[in-house]
Coordinates of C-alpha atoms in Angstrom, one line a residue:
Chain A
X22 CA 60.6 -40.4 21.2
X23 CA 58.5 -43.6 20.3
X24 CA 55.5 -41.9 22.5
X25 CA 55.9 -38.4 21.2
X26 CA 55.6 -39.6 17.5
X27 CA 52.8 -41.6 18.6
X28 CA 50.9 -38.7 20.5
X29 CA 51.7 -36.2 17.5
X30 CA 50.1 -38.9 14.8
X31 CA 47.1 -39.2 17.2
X32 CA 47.1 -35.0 17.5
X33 CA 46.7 -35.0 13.3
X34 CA 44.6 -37.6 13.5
X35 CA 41.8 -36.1 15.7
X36 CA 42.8 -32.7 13.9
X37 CA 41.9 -34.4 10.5
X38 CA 39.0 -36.0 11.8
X39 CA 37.9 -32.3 13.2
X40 CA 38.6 -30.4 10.0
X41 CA 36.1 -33.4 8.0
X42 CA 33.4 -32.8 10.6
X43 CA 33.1 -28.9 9.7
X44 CA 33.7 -29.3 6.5
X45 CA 30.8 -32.2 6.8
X46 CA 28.6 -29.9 8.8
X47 CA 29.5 -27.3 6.0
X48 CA 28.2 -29.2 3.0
X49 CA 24.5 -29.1 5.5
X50 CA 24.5 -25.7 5.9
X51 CA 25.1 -25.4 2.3
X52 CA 22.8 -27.6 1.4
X53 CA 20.1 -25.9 3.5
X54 CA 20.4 -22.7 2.5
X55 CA 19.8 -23.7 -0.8
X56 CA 16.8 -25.5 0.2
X57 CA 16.2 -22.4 2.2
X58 CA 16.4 -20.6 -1.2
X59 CA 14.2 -22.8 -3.5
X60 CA 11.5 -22.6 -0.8
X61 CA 11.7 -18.7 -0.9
X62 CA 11.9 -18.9 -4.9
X63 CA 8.9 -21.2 -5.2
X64 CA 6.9 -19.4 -2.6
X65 CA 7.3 -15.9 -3.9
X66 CA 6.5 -17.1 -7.6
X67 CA 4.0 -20.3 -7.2
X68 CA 1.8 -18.9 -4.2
X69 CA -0.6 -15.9 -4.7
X70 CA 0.3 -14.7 -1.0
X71 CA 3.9 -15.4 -1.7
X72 CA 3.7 -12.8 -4.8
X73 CA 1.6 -10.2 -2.7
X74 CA 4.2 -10.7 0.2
X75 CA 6.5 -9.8 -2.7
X76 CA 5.4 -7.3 -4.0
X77 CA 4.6 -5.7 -0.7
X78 CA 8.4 -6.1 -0.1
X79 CA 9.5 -3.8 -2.6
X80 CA 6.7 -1.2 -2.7
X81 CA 7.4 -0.7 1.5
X82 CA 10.2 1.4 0.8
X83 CA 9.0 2.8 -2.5
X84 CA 6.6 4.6 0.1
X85 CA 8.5 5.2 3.1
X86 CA 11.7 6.2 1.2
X87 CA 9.3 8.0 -1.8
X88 CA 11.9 7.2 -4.3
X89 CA 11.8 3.6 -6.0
X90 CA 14.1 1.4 -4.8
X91 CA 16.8 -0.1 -7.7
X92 CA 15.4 -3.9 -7.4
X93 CA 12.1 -2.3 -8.0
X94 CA 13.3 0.1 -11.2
X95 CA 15.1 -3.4 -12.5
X96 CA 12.8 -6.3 -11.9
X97 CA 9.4 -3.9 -12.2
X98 CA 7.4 -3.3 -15.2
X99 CA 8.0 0.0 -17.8
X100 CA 5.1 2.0 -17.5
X101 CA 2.9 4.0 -19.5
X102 CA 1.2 7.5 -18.4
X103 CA -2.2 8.2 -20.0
X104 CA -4.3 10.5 -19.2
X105 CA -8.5 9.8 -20.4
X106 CA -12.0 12.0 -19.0
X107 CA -14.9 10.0 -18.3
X108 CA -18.3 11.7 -17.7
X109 CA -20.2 11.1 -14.5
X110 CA -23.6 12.8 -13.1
X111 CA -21.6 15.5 -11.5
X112 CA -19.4 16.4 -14.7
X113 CA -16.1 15.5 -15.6
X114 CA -13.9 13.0 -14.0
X115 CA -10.4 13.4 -14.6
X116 CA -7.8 10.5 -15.1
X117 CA -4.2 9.7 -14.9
X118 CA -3.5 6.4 -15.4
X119 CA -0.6 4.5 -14.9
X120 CA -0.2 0.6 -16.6
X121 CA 2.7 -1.5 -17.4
X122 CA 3.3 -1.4 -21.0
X123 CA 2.9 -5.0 -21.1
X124 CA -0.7 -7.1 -20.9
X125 CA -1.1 -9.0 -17.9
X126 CA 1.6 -12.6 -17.9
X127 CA -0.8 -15.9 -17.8
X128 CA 0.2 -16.4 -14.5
X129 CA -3.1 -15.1 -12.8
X130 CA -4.3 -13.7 -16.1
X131 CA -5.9 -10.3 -15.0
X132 CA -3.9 -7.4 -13.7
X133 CA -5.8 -5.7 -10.2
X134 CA -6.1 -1.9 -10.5
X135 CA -6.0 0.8 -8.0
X136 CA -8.2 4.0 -7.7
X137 CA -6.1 7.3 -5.6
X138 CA -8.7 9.6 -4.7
X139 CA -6.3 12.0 -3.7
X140 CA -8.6 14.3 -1.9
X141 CA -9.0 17.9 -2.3
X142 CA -6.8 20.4 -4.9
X143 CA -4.9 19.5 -7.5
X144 CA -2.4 16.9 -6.4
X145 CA -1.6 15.1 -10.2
X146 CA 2.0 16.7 -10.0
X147 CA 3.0 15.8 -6.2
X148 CA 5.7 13.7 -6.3
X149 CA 4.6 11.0 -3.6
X150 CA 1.6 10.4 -5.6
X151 CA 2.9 10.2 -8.7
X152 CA 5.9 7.9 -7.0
X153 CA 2.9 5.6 -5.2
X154 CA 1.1 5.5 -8.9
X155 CA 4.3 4.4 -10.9
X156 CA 5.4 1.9 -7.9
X157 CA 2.2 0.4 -8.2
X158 CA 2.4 0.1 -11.9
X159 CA 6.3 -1.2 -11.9
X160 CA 4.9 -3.8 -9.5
X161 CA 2.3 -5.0 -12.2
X162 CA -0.8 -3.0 -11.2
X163 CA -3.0 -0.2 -12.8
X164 CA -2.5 2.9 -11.0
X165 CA -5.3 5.6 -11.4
X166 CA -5.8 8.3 -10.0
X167 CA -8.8 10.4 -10.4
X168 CA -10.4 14.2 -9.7
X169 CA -13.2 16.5 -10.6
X170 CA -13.6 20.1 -11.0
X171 CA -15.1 20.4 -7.2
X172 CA -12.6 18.4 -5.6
X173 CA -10.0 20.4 -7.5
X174 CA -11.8 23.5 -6.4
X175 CA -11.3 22.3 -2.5
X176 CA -15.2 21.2 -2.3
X177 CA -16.9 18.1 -1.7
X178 CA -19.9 17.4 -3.4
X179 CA -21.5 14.2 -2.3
X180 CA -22.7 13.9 -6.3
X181 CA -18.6 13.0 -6.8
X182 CA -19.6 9.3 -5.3
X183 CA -21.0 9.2 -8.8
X184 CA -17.8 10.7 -10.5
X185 CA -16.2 7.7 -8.2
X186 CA -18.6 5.0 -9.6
X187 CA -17.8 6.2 -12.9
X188 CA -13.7 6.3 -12.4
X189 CA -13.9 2.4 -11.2
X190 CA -16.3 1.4 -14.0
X191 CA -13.6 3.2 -16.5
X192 CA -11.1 1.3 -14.6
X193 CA -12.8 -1.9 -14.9
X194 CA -12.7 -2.1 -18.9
X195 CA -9.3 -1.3 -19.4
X196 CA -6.9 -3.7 -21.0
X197 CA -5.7 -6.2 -18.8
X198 CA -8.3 -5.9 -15.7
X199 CA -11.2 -6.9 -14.7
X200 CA -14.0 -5.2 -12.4
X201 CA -13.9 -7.8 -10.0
X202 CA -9.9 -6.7 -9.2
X203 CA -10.8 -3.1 -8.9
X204 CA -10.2 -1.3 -5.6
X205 CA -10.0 1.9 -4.1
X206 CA -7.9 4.3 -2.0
X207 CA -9.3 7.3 -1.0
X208 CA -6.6 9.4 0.8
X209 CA -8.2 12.4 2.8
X210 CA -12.0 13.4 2.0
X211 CA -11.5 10.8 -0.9
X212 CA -12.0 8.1 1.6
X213 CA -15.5 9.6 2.1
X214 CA -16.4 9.2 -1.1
X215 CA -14.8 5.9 -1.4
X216 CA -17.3 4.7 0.5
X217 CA -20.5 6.8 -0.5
X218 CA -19.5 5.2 -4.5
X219 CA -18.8 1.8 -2.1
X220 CA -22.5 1.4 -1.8
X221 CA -23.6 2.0 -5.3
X222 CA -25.4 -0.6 -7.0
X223 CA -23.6 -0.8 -10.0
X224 CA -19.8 -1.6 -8.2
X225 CA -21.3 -2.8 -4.8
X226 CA -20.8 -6.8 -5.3
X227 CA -17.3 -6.3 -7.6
X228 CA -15.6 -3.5 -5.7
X229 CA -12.0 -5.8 -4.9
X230 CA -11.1 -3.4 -1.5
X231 CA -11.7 0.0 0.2
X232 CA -9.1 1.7 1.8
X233 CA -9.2 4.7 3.7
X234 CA -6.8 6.8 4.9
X235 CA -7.2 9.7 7.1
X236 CA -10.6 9.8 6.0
X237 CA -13.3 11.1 8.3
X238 CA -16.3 9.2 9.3
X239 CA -19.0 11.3 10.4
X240 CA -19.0 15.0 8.9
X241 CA -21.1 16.5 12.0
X242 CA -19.1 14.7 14.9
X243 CA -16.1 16.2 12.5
X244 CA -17.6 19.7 12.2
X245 CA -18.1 19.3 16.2
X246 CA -14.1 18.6 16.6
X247 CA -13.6 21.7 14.6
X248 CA -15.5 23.6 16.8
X249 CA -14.7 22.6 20.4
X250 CA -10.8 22.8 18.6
X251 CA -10.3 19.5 20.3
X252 CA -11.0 15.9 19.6
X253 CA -12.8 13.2 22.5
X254 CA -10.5 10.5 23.2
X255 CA -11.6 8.1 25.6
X256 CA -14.5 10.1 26.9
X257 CA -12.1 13.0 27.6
X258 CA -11.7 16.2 25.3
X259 CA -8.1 16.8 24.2
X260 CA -7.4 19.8 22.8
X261 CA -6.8 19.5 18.8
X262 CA -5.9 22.4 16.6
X263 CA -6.6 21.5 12.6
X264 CA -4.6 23.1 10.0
X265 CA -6.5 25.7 7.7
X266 CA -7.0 22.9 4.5
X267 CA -9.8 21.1 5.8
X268 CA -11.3 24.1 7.3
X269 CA -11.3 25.5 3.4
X270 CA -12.8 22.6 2.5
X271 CA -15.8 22.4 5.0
X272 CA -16.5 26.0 4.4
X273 CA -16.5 25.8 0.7
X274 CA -18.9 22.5 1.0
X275 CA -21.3 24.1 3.5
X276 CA -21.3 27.3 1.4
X277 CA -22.8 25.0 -1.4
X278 CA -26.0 25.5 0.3
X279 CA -26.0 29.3 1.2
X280 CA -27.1 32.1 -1.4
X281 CA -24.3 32.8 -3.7
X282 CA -23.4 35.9 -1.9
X283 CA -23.4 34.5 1.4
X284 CA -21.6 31.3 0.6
X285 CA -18.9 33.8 -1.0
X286 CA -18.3 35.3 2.7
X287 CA -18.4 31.9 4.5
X288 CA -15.2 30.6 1.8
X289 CA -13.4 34.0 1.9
X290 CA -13.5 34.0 5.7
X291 CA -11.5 31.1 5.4
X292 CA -9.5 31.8 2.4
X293 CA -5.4 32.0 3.2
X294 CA -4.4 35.1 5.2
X295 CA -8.3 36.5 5.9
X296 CA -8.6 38.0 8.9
X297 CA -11.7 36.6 11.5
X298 CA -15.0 37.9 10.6
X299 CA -15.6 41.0 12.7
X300 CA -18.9 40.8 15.1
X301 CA -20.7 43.5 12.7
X302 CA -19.4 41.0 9.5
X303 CA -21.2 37.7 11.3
X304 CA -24.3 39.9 12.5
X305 CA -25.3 40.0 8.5
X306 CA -25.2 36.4 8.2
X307 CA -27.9 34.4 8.6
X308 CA -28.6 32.2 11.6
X309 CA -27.0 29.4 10.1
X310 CA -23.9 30.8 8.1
X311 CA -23.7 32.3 11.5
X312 CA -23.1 28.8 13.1
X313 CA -21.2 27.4 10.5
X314 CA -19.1 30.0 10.7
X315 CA -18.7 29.8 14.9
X316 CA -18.0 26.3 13.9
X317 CA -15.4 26.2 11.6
X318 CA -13.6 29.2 13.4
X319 CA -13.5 27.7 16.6
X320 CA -14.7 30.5 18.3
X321 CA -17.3 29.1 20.4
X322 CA -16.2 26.0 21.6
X323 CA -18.9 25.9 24.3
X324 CA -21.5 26.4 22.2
X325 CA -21.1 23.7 19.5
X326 CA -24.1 21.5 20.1
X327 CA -26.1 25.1 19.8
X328 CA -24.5 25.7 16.5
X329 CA -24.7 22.6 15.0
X330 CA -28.4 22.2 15.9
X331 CA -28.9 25.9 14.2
X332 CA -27.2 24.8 10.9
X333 CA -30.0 24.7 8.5
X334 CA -31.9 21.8 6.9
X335 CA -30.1 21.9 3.8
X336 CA -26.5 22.1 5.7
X337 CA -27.8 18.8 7.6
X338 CA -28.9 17.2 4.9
X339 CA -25.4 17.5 3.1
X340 CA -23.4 16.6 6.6
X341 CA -25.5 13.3 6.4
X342 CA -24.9 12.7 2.3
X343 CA -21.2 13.3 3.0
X344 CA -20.7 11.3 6.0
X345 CA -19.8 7.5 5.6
X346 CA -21.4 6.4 9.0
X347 CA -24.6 7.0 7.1
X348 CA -23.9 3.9 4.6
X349 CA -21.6 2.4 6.9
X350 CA -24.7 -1.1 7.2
X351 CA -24.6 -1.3 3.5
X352 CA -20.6 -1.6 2.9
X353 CA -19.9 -5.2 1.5
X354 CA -16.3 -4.8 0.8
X355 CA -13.4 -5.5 2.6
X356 CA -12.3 -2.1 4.5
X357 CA -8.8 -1.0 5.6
X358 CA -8.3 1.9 7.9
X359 CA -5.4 3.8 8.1
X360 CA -4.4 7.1 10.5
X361 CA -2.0 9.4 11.6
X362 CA -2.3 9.4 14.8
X363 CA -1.6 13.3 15.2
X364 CA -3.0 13.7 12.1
X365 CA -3.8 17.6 12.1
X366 CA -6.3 17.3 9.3
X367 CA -8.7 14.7 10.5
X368 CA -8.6 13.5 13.7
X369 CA -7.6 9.9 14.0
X370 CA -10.7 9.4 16.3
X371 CA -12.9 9.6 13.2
X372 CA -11.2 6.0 11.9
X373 CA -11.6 4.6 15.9
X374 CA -14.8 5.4 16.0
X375 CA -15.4 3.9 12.0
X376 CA -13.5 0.8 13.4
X377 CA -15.9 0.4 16.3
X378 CA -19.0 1.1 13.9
X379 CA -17.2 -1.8 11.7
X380 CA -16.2 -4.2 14.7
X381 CA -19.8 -3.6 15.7
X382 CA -21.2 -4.6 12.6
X383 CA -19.2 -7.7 11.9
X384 CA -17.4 -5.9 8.6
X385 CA -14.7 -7.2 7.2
X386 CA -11.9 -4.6 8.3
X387 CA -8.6 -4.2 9.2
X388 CA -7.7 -0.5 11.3
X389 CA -4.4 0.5 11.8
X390 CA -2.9 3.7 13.4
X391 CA 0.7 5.1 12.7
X392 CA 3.3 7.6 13.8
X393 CA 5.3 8.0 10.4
X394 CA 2.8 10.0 8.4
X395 CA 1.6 13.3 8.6
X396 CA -2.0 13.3 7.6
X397 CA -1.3 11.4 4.8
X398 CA 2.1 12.0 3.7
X399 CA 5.4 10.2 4.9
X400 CA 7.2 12.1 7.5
X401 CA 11.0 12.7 6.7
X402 CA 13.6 12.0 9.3
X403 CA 11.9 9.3 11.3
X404 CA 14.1 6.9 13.8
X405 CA 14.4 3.2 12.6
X406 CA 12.3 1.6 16.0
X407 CA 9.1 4.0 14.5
X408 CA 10.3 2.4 10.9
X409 CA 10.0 -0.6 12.1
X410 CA 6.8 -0.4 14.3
X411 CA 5.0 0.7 11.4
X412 CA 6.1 -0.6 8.8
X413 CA 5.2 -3.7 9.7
X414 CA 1.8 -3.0 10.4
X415 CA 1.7 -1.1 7.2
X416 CA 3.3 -3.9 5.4
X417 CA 0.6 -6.3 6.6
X418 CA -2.1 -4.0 5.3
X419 CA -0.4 -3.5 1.8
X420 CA -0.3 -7.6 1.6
X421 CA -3.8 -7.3 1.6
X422 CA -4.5 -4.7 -0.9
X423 CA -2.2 -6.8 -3.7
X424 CA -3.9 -10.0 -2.6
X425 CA -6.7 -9.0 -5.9
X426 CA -3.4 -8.8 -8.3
X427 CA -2.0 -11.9 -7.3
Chain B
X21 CA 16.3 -6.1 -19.6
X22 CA 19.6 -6.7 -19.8
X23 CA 19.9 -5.2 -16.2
X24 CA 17.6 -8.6 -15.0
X25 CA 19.2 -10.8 -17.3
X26 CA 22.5 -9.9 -15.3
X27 CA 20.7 -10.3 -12.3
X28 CA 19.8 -13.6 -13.3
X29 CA 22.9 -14.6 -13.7
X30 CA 24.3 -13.6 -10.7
X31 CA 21.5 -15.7 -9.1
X32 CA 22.9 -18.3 -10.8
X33 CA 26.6 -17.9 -9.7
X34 CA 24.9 -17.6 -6.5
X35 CA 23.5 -20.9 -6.3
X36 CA 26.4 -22.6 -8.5
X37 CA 28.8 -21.5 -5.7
X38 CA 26.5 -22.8 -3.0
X39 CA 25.7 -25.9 -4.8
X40 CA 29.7 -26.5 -4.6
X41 CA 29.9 -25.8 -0.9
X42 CA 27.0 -28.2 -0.4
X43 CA 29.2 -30.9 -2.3
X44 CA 27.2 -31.4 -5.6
X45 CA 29.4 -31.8 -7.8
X46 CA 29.1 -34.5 -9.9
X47 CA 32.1 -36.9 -9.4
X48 CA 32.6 -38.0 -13.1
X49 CA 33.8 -34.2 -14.1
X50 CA 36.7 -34.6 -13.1
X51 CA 39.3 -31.5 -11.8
X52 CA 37.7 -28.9 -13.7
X53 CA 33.8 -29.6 -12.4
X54 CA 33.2 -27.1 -10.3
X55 CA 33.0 -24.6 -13.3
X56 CA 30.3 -27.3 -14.9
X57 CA 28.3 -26.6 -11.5
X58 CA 28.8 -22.7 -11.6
X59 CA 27.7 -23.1 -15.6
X60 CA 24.8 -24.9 -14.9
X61 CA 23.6 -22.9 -12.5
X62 CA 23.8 -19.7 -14.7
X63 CA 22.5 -21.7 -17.7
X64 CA 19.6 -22.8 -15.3
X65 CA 18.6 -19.3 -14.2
X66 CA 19.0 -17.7 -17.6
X67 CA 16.3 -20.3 -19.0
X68 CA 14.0 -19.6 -15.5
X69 CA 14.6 -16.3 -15.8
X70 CA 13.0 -16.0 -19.2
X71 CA 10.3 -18.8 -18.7
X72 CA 9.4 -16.9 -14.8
X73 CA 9.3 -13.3 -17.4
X74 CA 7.0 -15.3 -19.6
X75 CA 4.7 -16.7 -17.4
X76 CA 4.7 -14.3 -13.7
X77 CA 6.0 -11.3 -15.5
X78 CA 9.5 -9.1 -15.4
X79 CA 8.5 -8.4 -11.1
X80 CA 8.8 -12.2 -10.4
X81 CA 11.7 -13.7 -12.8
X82 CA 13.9 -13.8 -10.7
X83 CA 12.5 -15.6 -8.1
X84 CA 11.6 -18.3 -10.8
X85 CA 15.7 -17.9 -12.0
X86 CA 15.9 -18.9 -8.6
X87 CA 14.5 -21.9 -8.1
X88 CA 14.9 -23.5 -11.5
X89 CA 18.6 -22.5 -10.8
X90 CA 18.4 -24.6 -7.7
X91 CA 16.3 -27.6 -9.2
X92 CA 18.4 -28.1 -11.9
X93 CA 22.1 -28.3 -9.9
X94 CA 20.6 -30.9 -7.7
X95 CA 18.9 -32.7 -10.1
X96 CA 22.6 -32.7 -11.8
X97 CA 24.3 -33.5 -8.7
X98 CA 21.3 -36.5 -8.0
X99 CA 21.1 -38.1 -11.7
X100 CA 24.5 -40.2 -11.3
X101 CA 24.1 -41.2 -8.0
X102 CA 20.6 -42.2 -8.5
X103 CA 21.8 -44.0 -12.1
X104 CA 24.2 -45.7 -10.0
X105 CA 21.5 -47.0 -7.4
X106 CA 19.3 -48.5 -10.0
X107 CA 22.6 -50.1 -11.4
X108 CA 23.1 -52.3 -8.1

């Protein structure tokens, strides 16, 4: 009896002594999560990468989701739509910009601003973009995006690198930001003239950031992967079939240097729903409308270096002012790269082989390639492991672009 | 605003409750302390709240409500026990 009594007091004893040590070893793991919290708190508020990191948290699912996520619609910024025209060598250059209604805290002082070169057509009303622009601006930036009349008429003028110069110097004197935290993101063709404007004089040494994505680099190498209806990957052609859009756009930029009449039936024959060109059709055209129009219809794939050597001196002159890899050695900004890698507009090879051109150089770049997109817009229905394969890549690169706002 | 001003105060609650578990409660307030801690800590990230709003902007208040929140229930838990140390 005497020993049971004594075994049972020593059972609660050790039992007590038990229950203190969890609730001892409780009190630590209470005490460093909160430590664990304050660290997070101060890191995300105090430390300019902690407030891009952020930031970059909540506008990742504003743009793989394309709906902004509640944390973001209650801790962001109210914004303000305006829309302002600015006037640029090549005509007007149309703006939508998107601010927080507020000025910029103390705490750095200067808001950083965003340019979306969109591409080609009117894209002011598509609802990615205008989620993208009023995510940016909920997370404290200036969103704007800007167009002109030839890029809203499917053409690409390498005079718009003006119009581009002109958006970012607009950009630069409104309230809140400075030039110095301007940057740009040229979706599409935008990306080429990105970097044509890039290189101007008058934004060269401020510009905050290029990005570019699924932007071509070279328009002839591009006009050859139209042709040949296949891209080279690796030394080895693989056979690529582009979607009619940047066919359009090529046709309708090449026509700029063709007679009026003739430019007219290089764009219709690649207008939506127009038959091919009959033989008699393309025997009117001259030699180089001819190739042009072998080219972009993909009808000669074995005789593209022919073609392209019979495009005339004018149509050579304008693949060269178009194409980045012309102005690639004077670039001075930082450079991100971004590409579908089945995109169907621009083949991703044109950002490898921009990448190599930058590696080469010793240009400060970043490249990344991704599944989730097509061409440039988010792909619905996608599994979690490509979520999460490219998302983090894609969340690295955004990091980088809010670095200038924080 | 009133949406992040609640949010602010459940960060507080938040770090109130784990301030308890962590056992900083100041020993002087008696049976009823714990809902000083809980207090505090919403008092604390009500005031970072606003100051983080003031300074980083709406986007980053919180994470200031956060960490004020978090320096001022261990600076309350700390204050006696140091006071006491300097007494000896």
């Amino acid at each position: 009896m005497w020993r049971g009594e004594r075994e049972a007091h020593v059972a609660s004893k050790s039992e007590s002594r038990a229950r203190a040590r969890l609730a001892r070893a409780g009190r630590w793991l209470a005490r460093g999560v909160l430590a664990l919290l304050f660290l997070v708190g101060a890191y995300v508020s105090l430390v300019p990468q902690g407030r891009a990191a952020a930031r970059a948290t909540l506008l990742l699912p504003a743009l793989v989701t394309q709906t902004q996520p509640a944390a973001l619609v209650a801790s962001g910024e109210p914004v303000r739509h305006t829309q302002l025209v600015v006037s640029s060598r090549s005509g007007p250059v149309f703006l939508d910009v998107y601010a927080p209604t507020a000025g910029p805290p103390p705490a750095p002082g200067v808001r950083e601003a965003v340019i979306l070169i969109s591409g080609v057509g009117d894209n002011r009303a598509v609802p990615q973009l205008i989620n993208l622009s009023e995510s940016l601006a909920r997370a404290g930036l200036v969103a704007v995006q800007m167009t002109t009349p030839a890029l809203l008429s499917y053409t690409l003028l390498p005079a718009d690198a003006d119009a581009v110069v002109a958006a970012v110097m607009a950009t630069g004197n409104l309230p809140g930001v400075r030039p110095a935290r301007v940057g740009i993101l040229g979706f599409s063709a935008g990306g080429a003239l990105a970097c044509l404007a890039a290189t101007d004089p008058r934004i060269r040494d401020s510009l905050a950031f290029i990005t570019l994505f699924g932007s071509y680099y070279d328009a002839r190498s591009l006009l050859k992967d139209f042709g040949r209806r296949a891209l080279e990957e690796n030394g080895q052609l693989k056979p690529w079939h582009p979607q009619l859009v940047p066919i359009q756009v090529l046709a309708n930029t090449i026509a700029t240097t063709l007679p009026s009449d003739e430019g007219k039936v290089l764009s219709d024959a690649f207008a939506q729903g127009a038959p091919p060109l009959m033989p008699a059709q393309i025997a009117t055209l001259s030699p180089p409308a001819a190739a042009a129009y072998h080219l972009l219809a993909g009808d000669q794939p074995d005789r593209v270096d022919a073609n392209i050597a019979a495009l005339s001196p004018q149509m050579q002159t304008l693949l060269t002012a178009l194409s980045p890899s012309t102005v690639v050695g004077e670039l001075q900004t930082p450079i991100f790269l971004l590409h579908d890698r089945n995109d169907e507009f621009v083949p991703f090879t044109q950002s490898r082989a921009f990448d190599a051109s930058l590696t080469a150089l010793g240009k400060r770049h970043e490249f990344a390639e991704f599944g989730i997109f097509a061409h440039v817009e988010v792909k619905s229905g996608l599994g979690i492991g490509a979520l999460v394969d490219d998302g983090s890549r894609l969340f690295r690169i955004i990091v980088g672009l809010l670095a200038p706002a924080s | 605003m009133l949406v992040l001003a609640l949010g602010w105060v459940a960060v507080g609650l938040v770090v109130g409750a784990v301030a308890l578990a962590a056992g900083l409660r100041p020993p002087m307030w008696g049976a009823r302390g714990w809902l000083g801690v809980l207090g505090m800590g919403i008092g604390a990230a009500l005031v970072g709240g606003t100051l983080g709003t003031l300074l980083f902007g709406r986007f980053f208040s919180t994470a200031v409500a956060l960490w004020i929140a978090i320096v001022a229930v261990v600076a309350l838990a700390l204050a006696p026990r140091l006071a006491a140390l300097r007494q000896r």
